[in-house]
Short mmCIF file of C-alpha atoms in Angstrom, two decimals:
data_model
loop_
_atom_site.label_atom_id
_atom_site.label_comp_id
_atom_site.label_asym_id
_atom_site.label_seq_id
_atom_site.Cartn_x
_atom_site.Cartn_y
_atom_site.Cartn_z
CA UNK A 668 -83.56 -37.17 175.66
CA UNK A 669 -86.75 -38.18 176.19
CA UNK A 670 -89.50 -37.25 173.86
CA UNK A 671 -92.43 -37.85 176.30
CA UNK A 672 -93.52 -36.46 179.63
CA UNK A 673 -92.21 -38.18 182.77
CA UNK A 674 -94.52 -39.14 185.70
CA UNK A 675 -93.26 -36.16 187.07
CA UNK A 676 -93.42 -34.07 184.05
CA UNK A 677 -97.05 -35.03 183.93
CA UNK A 678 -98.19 -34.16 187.90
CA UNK A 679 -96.18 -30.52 187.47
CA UNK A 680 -97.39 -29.63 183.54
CA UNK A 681 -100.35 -31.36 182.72
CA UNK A 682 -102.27 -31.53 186.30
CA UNK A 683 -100.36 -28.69 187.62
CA UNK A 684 -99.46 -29.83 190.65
CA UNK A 685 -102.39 -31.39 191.62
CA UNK A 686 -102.16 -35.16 191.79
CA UNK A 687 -104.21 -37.58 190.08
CA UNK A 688 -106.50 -40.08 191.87
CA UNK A 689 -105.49 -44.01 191.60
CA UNK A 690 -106.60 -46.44 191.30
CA UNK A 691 -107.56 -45.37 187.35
CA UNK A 692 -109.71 -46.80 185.22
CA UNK A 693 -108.34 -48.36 181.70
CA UNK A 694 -109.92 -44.84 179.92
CA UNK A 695 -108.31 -42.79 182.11
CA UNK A 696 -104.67 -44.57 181.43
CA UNK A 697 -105.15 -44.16 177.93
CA UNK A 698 -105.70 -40.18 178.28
CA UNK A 699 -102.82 -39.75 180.78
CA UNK A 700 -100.37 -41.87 178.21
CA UNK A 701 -101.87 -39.80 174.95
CA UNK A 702 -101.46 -36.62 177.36
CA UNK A 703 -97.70 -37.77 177.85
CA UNK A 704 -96.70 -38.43 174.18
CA UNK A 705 -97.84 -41.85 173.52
CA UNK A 706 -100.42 -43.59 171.54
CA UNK A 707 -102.49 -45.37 173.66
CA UNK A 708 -105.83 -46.62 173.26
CA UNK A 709 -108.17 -48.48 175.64
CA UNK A 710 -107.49 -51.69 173.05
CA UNK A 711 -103.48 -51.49 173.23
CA UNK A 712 -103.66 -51.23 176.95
CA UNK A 713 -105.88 -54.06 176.96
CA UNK A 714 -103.79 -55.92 174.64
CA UNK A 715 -101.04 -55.45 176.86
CA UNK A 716 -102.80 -56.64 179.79
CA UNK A 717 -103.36 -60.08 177.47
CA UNK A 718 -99.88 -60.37 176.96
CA UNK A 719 -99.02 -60.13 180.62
CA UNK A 720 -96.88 -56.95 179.89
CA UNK A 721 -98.55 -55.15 182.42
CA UNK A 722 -100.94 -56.52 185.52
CA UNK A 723 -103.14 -54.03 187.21
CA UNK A 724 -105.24 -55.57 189.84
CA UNK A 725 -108.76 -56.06 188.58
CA UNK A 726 -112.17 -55.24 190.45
CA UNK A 727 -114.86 -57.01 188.79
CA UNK A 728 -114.58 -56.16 185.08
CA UNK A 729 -112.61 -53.35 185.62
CA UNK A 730 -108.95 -52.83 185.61
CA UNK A 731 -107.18 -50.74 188.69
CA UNK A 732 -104.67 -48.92 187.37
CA UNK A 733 -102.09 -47.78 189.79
CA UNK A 734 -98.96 -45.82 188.60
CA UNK A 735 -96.20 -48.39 188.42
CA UNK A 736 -98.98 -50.22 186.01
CA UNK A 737 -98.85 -46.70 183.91
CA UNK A 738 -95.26 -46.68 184.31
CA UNK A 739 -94.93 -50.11 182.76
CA UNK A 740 -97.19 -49.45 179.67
CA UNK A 741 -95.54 -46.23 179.72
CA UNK A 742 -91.90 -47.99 178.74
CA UNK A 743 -93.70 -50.90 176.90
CA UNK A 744 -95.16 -47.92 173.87
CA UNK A 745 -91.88 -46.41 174.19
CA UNK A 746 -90.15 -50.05 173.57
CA UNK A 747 -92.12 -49.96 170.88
CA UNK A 748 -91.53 -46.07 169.54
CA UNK A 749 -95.76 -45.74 169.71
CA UNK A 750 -96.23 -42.17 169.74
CA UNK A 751 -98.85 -39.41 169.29
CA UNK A 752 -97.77 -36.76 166.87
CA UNK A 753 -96.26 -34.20 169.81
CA UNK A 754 -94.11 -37.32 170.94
CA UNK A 755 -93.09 -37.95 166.75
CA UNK A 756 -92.59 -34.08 166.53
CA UNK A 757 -90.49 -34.20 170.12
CA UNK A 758 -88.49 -37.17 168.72
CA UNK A 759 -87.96 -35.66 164.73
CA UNK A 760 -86.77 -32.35 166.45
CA UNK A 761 -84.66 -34.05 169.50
CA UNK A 762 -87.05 -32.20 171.87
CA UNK A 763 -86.75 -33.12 175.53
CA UNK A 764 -90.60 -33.09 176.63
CA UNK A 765 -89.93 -32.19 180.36
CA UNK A 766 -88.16 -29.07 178.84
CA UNK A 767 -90.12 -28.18 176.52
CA UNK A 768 -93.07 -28.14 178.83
CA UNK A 769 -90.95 -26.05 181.49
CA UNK A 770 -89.86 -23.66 178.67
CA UNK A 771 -93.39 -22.86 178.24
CA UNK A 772 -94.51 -22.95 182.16
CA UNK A 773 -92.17 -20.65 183.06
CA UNK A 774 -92.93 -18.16 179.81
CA UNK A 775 -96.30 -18.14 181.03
CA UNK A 776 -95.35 -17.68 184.82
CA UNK A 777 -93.37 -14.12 183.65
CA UNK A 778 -96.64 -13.59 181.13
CA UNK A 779 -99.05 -14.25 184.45
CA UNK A 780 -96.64 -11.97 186.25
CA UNK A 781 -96.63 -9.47 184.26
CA UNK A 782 -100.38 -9.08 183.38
CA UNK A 783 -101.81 -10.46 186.61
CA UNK A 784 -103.63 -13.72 187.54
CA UNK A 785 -107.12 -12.48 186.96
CA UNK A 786 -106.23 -11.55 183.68
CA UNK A 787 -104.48 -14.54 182.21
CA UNK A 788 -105.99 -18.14 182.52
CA UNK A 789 -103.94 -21.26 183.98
CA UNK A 790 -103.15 -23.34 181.45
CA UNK A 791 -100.67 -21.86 178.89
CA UNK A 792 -101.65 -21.29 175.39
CA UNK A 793 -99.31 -22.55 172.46
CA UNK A 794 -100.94 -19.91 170.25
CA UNK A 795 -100.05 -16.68 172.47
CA UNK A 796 -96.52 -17.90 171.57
CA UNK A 797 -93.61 -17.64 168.90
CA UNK A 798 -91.37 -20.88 169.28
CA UNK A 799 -87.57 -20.94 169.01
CA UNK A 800 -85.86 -24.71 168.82
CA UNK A 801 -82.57 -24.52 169.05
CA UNK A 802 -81.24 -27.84 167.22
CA UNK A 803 -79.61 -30.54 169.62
CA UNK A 804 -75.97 -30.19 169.21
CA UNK A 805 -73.58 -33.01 170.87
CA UNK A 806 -74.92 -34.54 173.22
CA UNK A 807 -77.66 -31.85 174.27
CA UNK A 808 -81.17 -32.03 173.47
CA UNK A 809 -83.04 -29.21 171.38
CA UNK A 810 -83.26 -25.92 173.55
CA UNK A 811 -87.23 -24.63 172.92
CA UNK A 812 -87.69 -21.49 174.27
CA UNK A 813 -91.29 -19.46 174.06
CA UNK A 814 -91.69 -15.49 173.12
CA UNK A 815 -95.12 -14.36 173.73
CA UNK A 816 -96.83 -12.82 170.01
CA UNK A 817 -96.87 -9.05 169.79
CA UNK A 818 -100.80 -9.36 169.15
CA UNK A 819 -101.18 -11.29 172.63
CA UNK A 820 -99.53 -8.86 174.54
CA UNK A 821 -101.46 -6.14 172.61
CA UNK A 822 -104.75 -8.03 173.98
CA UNK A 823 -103.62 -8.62 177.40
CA UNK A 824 -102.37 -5.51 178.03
CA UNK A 825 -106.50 -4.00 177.06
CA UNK A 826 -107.86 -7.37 179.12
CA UNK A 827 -105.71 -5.97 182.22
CA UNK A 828 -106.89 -2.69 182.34
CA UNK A 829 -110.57 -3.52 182.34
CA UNK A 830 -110.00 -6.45 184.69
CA UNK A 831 -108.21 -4.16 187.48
CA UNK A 832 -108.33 -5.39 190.58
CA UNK A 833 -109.51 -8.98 189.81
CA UNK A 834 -107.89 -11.53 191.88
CA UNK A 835 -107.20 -14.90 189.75
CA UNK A 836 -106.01 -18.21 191.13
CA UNK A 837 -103.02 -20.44 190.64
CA UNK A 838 -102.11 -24.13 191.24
CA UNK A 839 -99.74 -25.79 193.21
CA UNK A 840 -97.29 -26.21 190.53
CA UNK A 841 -97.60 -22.97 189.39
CA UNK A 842 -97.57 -21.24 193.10
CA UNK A 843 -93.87 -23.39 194.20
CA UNK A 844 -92.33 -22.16 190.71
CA UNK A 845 -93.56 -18.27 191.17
CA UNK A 846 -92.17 -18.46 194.78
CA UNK A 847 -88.70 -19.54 193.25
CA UNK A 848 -88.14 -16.58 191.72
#
């Protein structure tokens, strides 16, 4: 189990498909790691960088992140169990991250189905959602599985009747998952 996003978790949920530009700076590792489960800061990273943990090239005063340097900071706050609270929560309830993430892509996919693209916006909302976790049992992780809230149907059933014919977009992500099905 792994209570944080993957590199690949990351590129399909949290960028939706769409990959991220490298070199990064320092800042932007920090949000991509937080974004992922961990607690990073700009002044752990750095720290890190002091300790020789990790050794992104550096232009000027700057750092050049590239992703085997995220990678490596990436196992270095898991070494040391450094999490936000969604990668504490993940961890207390045996949550696989990836699939919890999926769970809720794919709830929104049959939600943007159903109601149309124009109607619904890209990025899934925790709050149109009931939660079920399934505890792990063996050797399986937690199951989390989404049901969208009587209310938010209510809603986007009136939002897709006055939005007829409105064409919405999707990602790349989003747009190889859809044409799965």
């Amino acid at each position: 189990m792994s209570n944080t996003l993957s590199a690949e978790g990351y590129l399909a949920f949290r960028c939706f498909g769409d990959p991220d530009e490298y070199p990064k700076s320092t800042e932007q590792v920090a949000v991509e790691l937080r974004s992922r489960g961990f607690n990073a800061t700009v002044p752990a990273l750095n720290y890190m960088i002091r300790q020789g943990k990790v050794q992104p090239d550096r232009e000027g005063r700057n750092y050049e992140w590239q992703q085997e340097h995220i990678e490596a900071a990436a196992r270095e706050f898991g070494e040391e169990g450094a999490y936000n609270l969604e990668g504490q929560t993940f961890l207390y309830l045996g949550i696989n991250a990836d699939q919890f993430y999926r769970a809720l892509a794919e709830a929104w996919d049959k939600v943007r189905d159903e109601f149309g693209d124009g109607v619904t916006s890209i990025k899934p909302s925790l709050s149109d959602f009931i939660m079920t976790v399934h505890p792990p049992r063996g050797d399986q992780d937690a199951l989390v599985q989404f049901t969208l809230c009587d209310d938010s149907r209510a809603k986007l059933r009136i939002d897709a009747q006055m939005s007829r014919g409105v064409r919405g977009i999707q990602m790349p992500a989003e747009s190889k998952r859809r044409s799965r099905k």
